[in-house]
Amino acid sequence: MSFELLSTEKDTWYVIDLGMSETKIGISSDNMPFKIVRTPADIFLSPSFFVKDYTKIYKEDSQDFRLRLEEFLYSLFYDELIENAENAEVLVLLNFFVPKMFIEAIEDILKRRLGVQTVGFIPSQFMPMYLSGFDSGIVMDFGFSQISFIPFYKGFVLKNYIYTTDKSGAALMKRLFSSVKKINDEFDFSDFDATVETMQSLMINYLMIPTKTECRVMDDGDQDREAMRNKKMKFTGPKHTVYYNYLENYRVGNFLFEGQSIVEDFMNFLLELPMHLRCLLVGNVLPSGSLCLANRFFKRFKEEFEALCNSDTYKGLLGAA
């Protein structure tokens, strides 16, 4: 079915889910996107992409940033939107925390450069709740830039209780890059875009969350740990072929649960909620993002959550429930 035909149907939107890792394109009346592409690393990121102040990066490089963004949007759907601009209705899903100037740049490119008449924006973190059929609950958004816990009550976002943490896909990828570089010293990682794509692919496909037993193996220094250290695997990414080993892979995966773990962050988030809402909201928790699909993530999360609920620090957190 052509875009021209779809665009004339009532309440049908051309949807762009612009994520930091992947961008998905589709029609609102369809169940799945018809195109999934990797978001170019230099749109959201720069070689200093671990710097928190993204707004500063955009301002310092605003002209180049707009050119890269415009080129990317053209490449996604140039023919359809230029030809059918008078009928195009575009809905853009974006991170709730992106700078305002990023949203303004997208709207300007779509309307003035591509001729789109109607452009709407929805925070991507809100979509799981909107689509679940529930009006109250918690969205756990495991994003590339940060992890966020967002509470909803009777259809409203409780903005004052949104909780964010620096433990994220970007932080994991930085650690993964360091571990991969240890055993690939001869490899040239100077091509930033290719390196980011390879690390993203490795993280999505092979990141392993260790169990508590495996964590003890990593710390005890016995023969099992040495076997894990010496077991190397070959990974062929989009543009790079690299080697990694199981021990380092487990250590990267354990990052979310070491120090103040992501589960402790979630418990502290619950503590900030009004007591009468905790049981109601925690009964409908909706995870979102590719990071939470890591092997055995929820098994480890459940173990840690149950242990903390029974600890002296968080006992009674959910009242009599």
Short mmCIF file of N, CA and C in Angstrom, two decimals, residues 27-181:
data_model
loop_
_atom_site.label_atom_id
_atom_site.label_comp_id
_atom_site.label_asym_id
_atom_site.label_seq_id
_atom_site.Cartn_x
_atom_site.Cartn_y
_atom_site.Cartn_z
N ILE A 27 3.80 3.24 9.89
CA ILE A 27 2.50 3.87 9.76
C ILE A 27 1.70 3.55 11.03
N SER A 28 1.01 4.54 11.58
CA SER A 28 0.34 4.36 12.86
C SER A 28 -0.70 3.25 12.84
N SER A 29 -1.24 2.93 11.67
CA SER A 29 -2.27 1.89 11.58
C SER A 29 -1.66 0.49 11.48
N ASP A 30 -0.33 0.40 11.32
CA ASP A 30 0.34 -0.90 11.22
C ASP A 30 0.80 -1.38 12.59
N ASN A 31 1.00 -2.69 12.71
CA ASN A 31 1.44 -3.27 13.97
C ASN A 31 2.94 -3.17 14.18
N MET A 32 3.69 -3.04 13.08
CA MET A 32 5.14 -3.02 13.18
C MET A 32 5.71 -1.96 12.25
N PRO A 33 6.92 -1.45 12.57
CA PRO A 33 7.56 -0.52 11.63
C PRO A 33 7.95 -1.24 10.35
N PHE A 34 7.96 -0.51 9.24
CA PHE A 34 8.37 -1.13 7.99
C PHE A 34 9.84 -0.89 7.68
N LYS A 35 10.50 -0.07 8.51
CA LYS A 35 11.93 0.16 8.30
C LYS A 35 12.59 0.43 9.65
N ILE A 36 13.70 -0.26 9.91
CA ILE A 36 14.50 -0.02 11.11
C ILE A 36 15.94 0.22 10.68
N VAL A 37 16.48 1.36 11.03
CA VAL A 37 17.85 1.70 10.66
C VAL A 37 18.60 2.18 11.89
N ARG A 38 19.91 2.09 11.84
CA ARG A 38 20.72 2.60 12.93
C ARG A 38 20.79 4.12 12.86
N THR A 39 20.57 4.75 13.99
CA THR A 39 20.70 6.20 14.05
C THR A 39 22.18 6.56 13.94
N PRO A 40 22.55 7.40 12.98
CA PRO A 40 23.97 7.78 12.88
C PRO A 40 24.49 8.33 14.20
N ALA A 41 25.63 7.85 14.60
CA ALA A 41 26.16 8.22 15.92
C ALA A 41 26.38 9.72 16.04
N ASP A 42 26.74 10.38 14.94
CA ASP A 42 27.08 11.80 15.05
C ASP A 42 25.87 12.72 15.12
N ILE A 43 24.63 12.18 15.06
CA ILE A 43 23.45 13.02 15.25
C ILE A 43 23.28 13.35 16.72
N PHE A 44 23.28 12.31 17.54
CA PHE A 44 23.12 12.51 18.98
C PHE A 44 24.46 12.68 19.68
N LEU A 45 25.49 12.10 19.08
CA LEU A 45 26.75 11.97 19.80
C LEU A 45 27.89 12.65 19.07
N SER A 46 28.95 12.86 19.80
CA SER A 46 30.22 13.29 19.22
C SER A 46 31.28 12.38 19.83
N PRO A 47 32.55 12.46 19.42
CA PRO A 47 33.56 11.64 20.08
C PRO A 47 33.62 11.84 21.59
N SER A 48 33.06 12.94 22.08
CA SER A 48 32.97 13.16 23.54
C SER A 48 31.56 12.89 24.03
N PHE A 49 30.94 11.83 23.47
CA PHE A 49 29.52 11.63 23.75
C PHE A 49 29.23 11.17 25.17
N PHE A 50 30.25 10.96 25.99
CA PHE A 50 29.99 10.61 27.37
C PHE A 50 29.86 11.86 28.23
N VAL A 51 30.03 13.03 27.62
CA VAL A 51 29.78 14.27 28.33
C VAL A 51 28.28 14.40 28.55
N LYS A 52 27.88 14.81 29.75
CA LYS A 52 26.45 14.86 30.07
C LYS A 52 25.72 15.99 29.37
N ASP A 53 26.40 17.14 29.20
CA ASP A 53 25.71 18.33 28.70
C ASP A 53 25.60 18.29 27.18
N TYR A 54 24.57 17.58 26.67
CA TYR A 54 24.38 17.47 25.24
C TYR A 54 24.04 18.82 24.61
N THR A 55 23.34 19.67 25.38
CA THR A 55 22.98 21.00 24.86
C THR A 55 24.23 21.78 24.48
N LYS A 56 25.28 21.67 25.31
CA LYS A 56 26.53 22.37 25.03
C LYS A 56 27.14 21.87 23.72
N ILE A 57 27.07 20.55 23.50
CA ILE A 57 27.62 19.97 22.27
C ILE A 57 26.86 20.52 21.07
N TYR A 58 25.52 20.57 21.16
CA TYR A 58 24.72 21.06 20.05
C TYR A 58 25.04 22.52 19.73
N LYS A 59 25.19 23.35 20.77
CA LYS A 59 25.43 24.76 20.54
C LYS A 59 26.80 24.99 19.91
N GLU A 60 27.77 24.23 20.33
CA GLU A 60 29.12 24.40 19.80
C GLU A 60 29.24 23.92 18.35
N ASP A 61 28.33 23.04 17.95
CA ASP A 61 28.44 22.46 16.62
C ASP A 61 27.07 22.45 15.95
N SER A 62 26.29 23.54 16.15
CA SER A 62 24.89 23.55 15.75
C SER A 62 24.70 23.46 14.24
N GLN A 63 25.54 24.12 13.46
CA GLN A 63 25.38 24.10 12.01
C GLN A 63 25.65 22.71 11.45
N ASP A 64 26.74 22.09 11.85
CA ASP A 64 27.05 20.74 11.39
C ASP A 64 26.00 19.76 11.87
N PHE A 65 25.52 19.96 13.09
CA PHE A 65 24.49 19.08 13.64
C PHE A 65 23.23 19.13 12.78
N ARG A 66 22.78 20.33 12.41
CA ARG A 66 21.57 20.46 11.59
C ARG A 66 21.75 19.81 10.22
N LEU A 67 22.93 19.98 9.64
CA LEU A 67 23.19 19.38 8.33
C LEU A 67 23.13 17.86 8.40
N ARG A 68 23.71 17.28 9.46
CA ARG A 68 23.68 15.83 9.63
C ARG A 68 22.27 15.32 9.87
N LEU A 69 21.52 16.06 10.68
CA LEU A 69 20.14 15.67 10.97
C LEU A 69 19.27 15.77 9.72
N GLU A 70 19.45 16.84 8.96
CA GLU A 70 18.67 17.02 7.74
C GLU A 70 18.99 15.93 6.72
N GLU A 71 20.25 15.60 6.59
CA GLU A 71 20.65 14.54 5.66
C GLU A 71 20.03 13.20 6.06
N PHE A 72 20.00 12.93 7.37
CA PHE A 72 19.42 11.68 7.84
C PHE A 72 17.92 11.62 7.58
N LEU A 73 17.20 12.70 7.87
CA LEU A 73 15.75 12.71 7.65
C LEU A 73 15.43 12.59 6.16
N TYR A 74 16.22 13.22 5.31
CA TYR A 74 16.03 13.07 3.87
C TYR A 74 16.20 11.61 3.46
N SER A 75 17.21 10.96 4.00
CA SER A 75 17.50 9.59 3.60
C SER A 75 16.40 8.63 4.03
N LEU A 76 15.65 8.97 5.08
CA LEU A 76 14.61 8.07 5.58
C LEU A 76 13.41 7.99 4.65
N PHE A 77 12.93 9.15 4.21
CA PHE A 77 11.67 9.11 3.44
C PHE A 77 11.57 10.27 2.45
N TYR A 78 12.67 10.58 1.78
CA TYR A 78 12.71 11.72 0.86
C TYR A 78 11.61 11.66 -0.19
N ASP A 79 11.51 10.59 -0.92
CA ASP A 79 10.57 10.51 -2.04
C ASP A 79 9.12 10.63 -1.58
N GLU A 80 8.75 9.90 -0.48
CA GLU A 80 7.36 9.89 -0.05
C GLU A 80 6.89 11.28 0.40
N LEU A 81 7.71 11.94 1.24
CA LEU A 81 7.23 13.19 1.83
C LEU A 81 7.33 14.37 0.86
N ILE A 82 8.34 14.40 0.02
CA ILE A 82 8.42 15.49 -0.95
C ILE A 82 7.25 15.41 -1.93
N GLU A 83 6.87 14.20 -2.30
CA GLU A 83 5.82 14.01 -3.30
C GLU A 83 4.43 14.20 -2.71
N ASN A 84 4.28 13.92 -1.41
CA ASN A 84 2.96 13.97 -0.79
C ASN A 84 2.94 14.90 0.41
N ALA A 85 3.67 16.00 0.33
CA ALA A 85 3.83 16.88 1.48
C ALA A 85 2.50 17.44 1.98
N GLU A 86 1.57 17.70 1.05
CA GLU A 86 0.31 18.31 1.47
C GLU A 86 -0.55 17.36 2.29
N ASN A 87 -0.28 16.05 2.20
CA ASN A 87 -1.05 15.06 2.95
C ASN A 87 -0.29 14.47 4.14
N ALA A 88 0.98 14.82 4.27
CA ALA A 88 1.82 14.16 5.26
C ALA A 88 1.50 14.63 6.68
N GLU A 89 1.28 13.68 7.56
CA GLU A 89 1.13 13.94 9.00
C GLU A 89 2.17 13.07 9.70
N VAL A 90 3.15 13.71 10.32
CA VAL A 90 4.29 13.00 10.89
C VAL A 90 4.27 13.10 12.40
N LEU A 91 4.38 11.94 13.06
CA LEU A 91 4.46 11.88 14.51
C LEU A 91 5.87 11.41 14.87
N VAL A 92 6.59 12.23 15.66
CA VAL A 92 7.97 11.94 16.02
C VAL A 92 8.03 11.55 17.50
N LEU A 93 8.61 10.38 17.77
CA LEU A 93 8.82 9.95 19.15
C LEU A 93 10.26 10.26 19.53
N LEU A 94 10.43 11.02 20.61
CA LEU A 94 11.75 11.46 21.04
C LEU A 94 11.93 11.25 22.54
N ASN A 95 13.17 11.19 22.95
CA ASN A 95 13.48 11.12 24.37
C ASN A 95 12.91 12.34 25.09
N PHE A 96 12.28 12.10 26.23
CA PHE A 96 11.65 13.16 27.02
C PHE A 96 12.66 14.22 27.44
N PHE A 97 13.94 13.85 27.52
CA PHE A 97 14.95 14.74 28.09
C PHE A 97 15.81 15.44 27.03
N VAL A 98 15.50 15.30 25.74
CA VAL A 98 16.33 15.96 24.74
C VAL A 98 16.14 17.47 24.83
N PRO A 99 17.15 18.25 24.48
CA PRO A 99 17.03 19.71 24.54
C PRO A 99 15.94 20.23 23.60
N LYS A 100 15.35 21.34 23.97
CA LYS A 100 14.27 21.93 23.17
C LYS A 100 14.75 22.27 21.77
N MET A 101 16.02 22.70 21.64
CA MET A 101 16.52 23.09 20.33
C MET A 101 16.59 21.90 19.37
N PHE A 102 16.71 20.69 19.91
CA PHE A 102 16.70 19.49 19.08
C PHE A 102 15.32 19.30 18.46
N ILE A 103 14.27 19.47 19.27
CA ILE A 103 12.90 19.35 18.78
C ILE A 103 12.60 20.43 17.74
N GLU A 104 13.04 21.64 18.02
CA GLU A 104 12.81 22.75 17.09
C GLU A 104 13.51 22.50 15.77
N ALA A 105 14.70 21.93 15.81
CA ALA A 105 15.45 21.65 14.58
C ALA A 105 14.71 20.62 13.72
N ILE A 106 14.18 19.57 14.35
CA ILE A 106 13.45 18.54 13.61
C ILE A 106 12.19 19.12 12.98
N GLU A 107 11.46 19.93 13.75
CA GLU A 107 10.23 20.52 13.24
C GLU A 107 10.52 21.45 12.06
N ASP A 108 11.59 22.22 12.17
CA ASP A 108 11.95 23.15 11.10
C ASP A 108 12.32 22.40 9.83
N ILE A 109 13.09 21.32 9.97
CA ILE A 109 13.51 20.55 8.80
C ILE A 109 12.31 19.89 8.13
N LEU A 110 11.42 19.29 8.93
CA LEU A 110 10.27 18.59 8.36
C LEU A 110 9.31 19.56 7.68
N LYS A 111 9.07 20.72 8.30
CA LYS A 111 8.09 21.66 7.76
C LYS A 111 8.66 22.51 6.62
N ARG A 112 9.82 23.11 6.85
CA ARG A 112 10.35 24.06 5.87
C ARG A 112 11.14 23.38 4.76
N ARG A 113 11.91 22.36 5.10
CA ARG A 113 12.75 21.71 4.10
C ARG A 113 12.02 20.62 3.34
N LEU A 114 11.22 19.84 4.09
CA LEU A 114 10.52 18.73 3.45
C LEU A 114 9.07 19.03 3.11
N GLY A 115 8.55 20.15 3.60
CA GLY A 115 7.20 20.55 3.24
C GLY A 115 6.09 19.82 3.96
N VAL A 116 6.39 19.19 5.07
CA VAL A 116 5.35 18.48 5.85
C VAL A 116 4.45 19.51 6.52
N GLN A 117 3.14 19.28 6.45
CA GLN A 117 2.21 20.25 7.02
C GLN A 117 2.00 20.07 8.51
N THR A 118 1.87 18.82 8.95
CA THR A 118 1.54 18.55 10.35
C THR A 118 2.63 17.70 10.99
N VAL A 119 3.19 18.20 12.09
CA VAL A 119 4.23 17.48 12.82
C VAL A 119 3.84 17.45 14.29
N GLY A 120 3.83 16.25 14.88
CA GLY A 120 3.55 16.10 16.31
C GLY A 120 4.70 15.41 17.01
N PHE A 121 4.84 15.67 18.29
CA PHE A 121 5.92 15.07 19.09
C PHE A 121 5.34 14.41 20.34
N ILE A 122 5.82 13.20 20.64
CA ILE A 122 5.42 12.49 21.85
C ILE A 122 6.69 11.93 22.50
N PRO A 123 6.87 12.12 23.80
CA PRO A 123 8.03 11.51 24.47
C PRO A 123 7.96 9.99 24.37
N SER A 124 9.02 9.39 23.91
CA SER A 124 9.02 7.94 23.70
C SER A 124 8.83 7.16 24.99
N GLN A 125 9.27 7.73 26.13
CA GLN A 125 9.13 7.04 27.41
C GLN A 125 7.67 6.89 27.82
N PHE A 126 6.77 7.71 27.27
CA PHE A 126 5.37 7.67 27.67
C PHE A 126 4.58 6.61 26.91
N MET A 127 5.09 6.16 25.78
CA MET A 127 4.33 5.27 24.91
C MET A 127 3.97 3.93 25.54
N PRO A 128 4.87 3.26 26.29
CA PRO A 128 4.46 1.98 26.88
C PRO A 128 3.21 2.08 27.73
N MET A 129 3.08 3.17 28.50
CA MET A 129 1.88 3.33 29.34
C MET A 129 0.66 3.64 28.50
N TYR A 130 0.82 4.49 27.49
CA TYR A 130 -0.32 4.84 26.64
C TYR A 130 -0.86 3.61 25.91
N LEU A 131 0.05 2.72 25.52
CA LEU A 131 -0.34 1.56 24.73
C LEU A 131 -0.76 0.36 25.58
N SER A 132 -0.51 0.42 26.89
CA SER A 132 -0.80 -0.74 27.74
C SER A 132 -2.27 -0.90 28.07
N GLY A 133 -3.03 0.18 27.95
CA GLY A 133 -4.44 0.13 28.34
C GLY A 133 -4.66 0.49 29.79
N PHE A 134 -3.58 0.69 30.55
CA PHE A 134 -3.69 1.11 31.95
C PHE A 134 -3.49 2.63 32.05
N ASP A 135 -4.02 3.20 33.12
CA ASP A 135 -3.82 4.64 33.32
C ASP A 135 -2.87 4.94 34.46
N SER A 136 -2.43 3.88 35.17
CA SER A 136 -1.51 4.08 36.29
C SER A 136 -0.43 3.00 36.27
N GLY A 137 0.77 3.36 36.65
CA GLY A 137 1.87 2.40 36.66
C GLY A 137 3.20 3.11 36.58
N ILE A 138 4.24 2.33 36.31
CA ILE A 138 5.60 2.85 36.24
C ILE A 138 6.26 2.37 34.95
N VAL A 139 6.80 3.28 34.18
CA VAL A 139 7.59 2.92 33.01
C VAL A 139 9.06 2.93 33.40
N MET A 140 9.71 1.79 33.22
CA MET A 140 11.16 1.70 33.43
C MET A 140 11.82 1.80 32.06
N ASP A 141 12.34 2.96 31.75
CA ASP A 141 12.92 3.20 30.43
C ASP A 141 14.43 3.02 30.49
N PHE A 142 14.92 1.93 29.86
CA PHE A 142 16.35 1.65 29.82
C PHE A 142 16.91 2.20 28.52
N GLY A 143 17.22 3.49 28.54
CA GLY A 143 17.66 4.17 27.33
C GLY A 143 19.16 4.17 27.16
N PHE A 144 19.59 4.69 26.02
CA PHE A 144 21.02 4.76 25.73
C PHE A 144 21.68 5.88 26.52
N SER A 145 20.97 6.99 26.73
CA SER A 145 21.57 8.14 27.42
C SER A 145 21.39 8.06 28.93
N GLN A 146 20.30 7.44 29.40
CA GLN A 146 20.06 7.30 30.83
C GLN A 146 18.94 6.31 31.08
N ILE A 147 18.83 5.87 32.31
CA ILE A 147 17.74 5.00 32.73
C ILE A 147 16.78 5.86 33.55
N SER A 148 15.50 5.77 33.24
CA SER A 148 14.50 6.60 33.89
C SER A 148 13.36 5.75 34.44
N PHE A 149 12.86 6.13 35.61
CA PHE A 149 11.65 5.56 36.18
C PHE A 149 10.59 6.65 36.18
N ILE A 150 9.51 6.42 35.43
CA ILE A 150 8.50 7.46 35.23
C ILE A 150 7.15 6.97 35.75
N PRO A 151 6.61 7.59 36.80
CA PRO A 151 5.32 7.17 37.36
C PRO A 151 4.14 7.86 36.68
N PHE A 152 3.09 7.09 36.47
CA PHE A 152 1.84 7.62 35.91
C PHE A 152 0.71 7.32 36.90
N TYR A 153 -0.20 8.27 37.04
CA TYR A 153 -1.37 8.05 37.90
C TYR A 153 -2.60 8.65 37.24
N LYS A 154 -3.56 7.78 36.95
CA LYS A 154 -4.82 8.17 36.29
C LYS A 154 -4.56 8.99 35.02
N GLY A 155 -3.59 8.52 34.25
CA GLY A 155 -3.32 9.13 32.95
C GLY A 155 -2.37 10.31 32.98
N PHE A 156 -1.95 10.74 34.15
CA PHE A 156 -1.06 11.88 34.26
C PHE A 156 0.35 11.44 34.67
N VAL A 157 1.34 12.12 34.12
CA VAL A 157 2.73 11.88 34.49
C VAL A 157 3.03 12.63 35.77
N LEU A 158 3.54 11.94 36.76
CA LEU A 158 3.93 12.59 38.02
C LEU A 158 5.36 13.11 37.86
N LYS A 159 5.47 14.28 37.25
CA LYS A 159 6.77 14.81 36.85
C LYS A 159 7.72 15.00 38.03
N ASN A 160 7.18 15.38 39.17
CA ASN A 160 8.04 15.65 40.33
C ASN A 160 8.70 14.39 40.88
N TYR A 161 8.24 13.21 40.45
CA TYR A 161 8.77 11.96 40.97
C TYR A 161 9.57 11.17 39.93
N ILE A 162 9.80 11.75 38.77
CA ILE A 162 10.63 11.07 37.76
C ILE A 162 12.05 10.92 38.30
N TYR A 163 12.58 9.73 38.16
CA TYR A 163 13.91 9.41 38.70
C TYR A 163 14.81 8.98 37.55
N THR A 164 16.00 9.55 37.47
CA THR A 164 16.94 9.19 36.41
C THR A 164 18.27 8.78 37.03
N THR A 165 18.99 7.95 36.31
CA THR A 165 20.31 7.50 36.76
C THR A 165 21.28 7.50 35.59
N ASP A 166 22.55 7.70 35.90
CA ASP A 166 23.57 7.74 34.85
C ASP A 166 23.91 6.37 34.30
N LYS A 167 23.50 5.32 34.99
CA LYS A 167 23.75 3.98 34.47
C LYS A 167 22.87 3.77 33.25
N SER A 168 23.51 3.59 32.10
CA SER A 168 22.75 3.60 30.86
C SER A 168 23.48 2.80 29.79
N GLY A 169 22.89 2.76 28.60
CA GLY A 169 23.52 2.08 27.48
C GLY A 169 24.85 2.70 27.10
N ALA A 170 24.94 4.01 27.18
CA ALA A 170 26.19 4.69 26.83
C ALA A 170 27.30 4.33 27.81
N ALA A 171 26.96 4.30 29.11
CA ALA A 171 27.97 3.94 30.12
C ALA A 171 28.41 2.48 29.95
N LEU A 172 27.47 1.61 29.64
CA LEU A 172 27.81 0.21 29.40
C LEU A 172 28.70 0.08 28.17
N MET A 173 28.37 0.82 27.12
CA MET A 173 29.14 0.72 25.90
C MET A 173 30.56 1.24 26.10
N LYS A 174 30.72 2.25 26.92
CA LYS A 174 32.05 2.77 27.22
C LYS A 174 32.89 1.70 27.90
N ARG A 175 32.29 0.99 28.86
CA ARG A 175 33.01 -0.08 29.55
C ARG A 175 33.30 -1.25 28.61
N LEU A 176 32.32 -1.57 27.76
CA LEU A 176 32.52 -2.65 26.80
C LEU A 176 33.64 -2.32 25.84
N PHE A 177 33.70 -1.08 25.39
CA PHE A 177 34.75 -0.64 24.49
C PHE A 177 36.13 -0.80 25.13
N SER A 178 36.23 -0.43 26.41
CA SER A 178 37.51 -0.56 27.12
C SER A 178 37.94 -2.01 27.23
N SER A 179 36.98 -2.90 27.51
CA SER A 179 37.32 -4.32 27.66
C SER A 179 37.70 -4.94 26.32
N VAL A 180 37.01 -4.55 25.25
CA VAL A 180 37.31 -5.08 23.92
C VAL A 180 38.68 -4.58 23.45
N LYS A 181 38.98 -3.33 23.77
CA LYS A 181 40.24 -2.75 23.32
C LYS A 181 41.44 -3.44 23.96
#
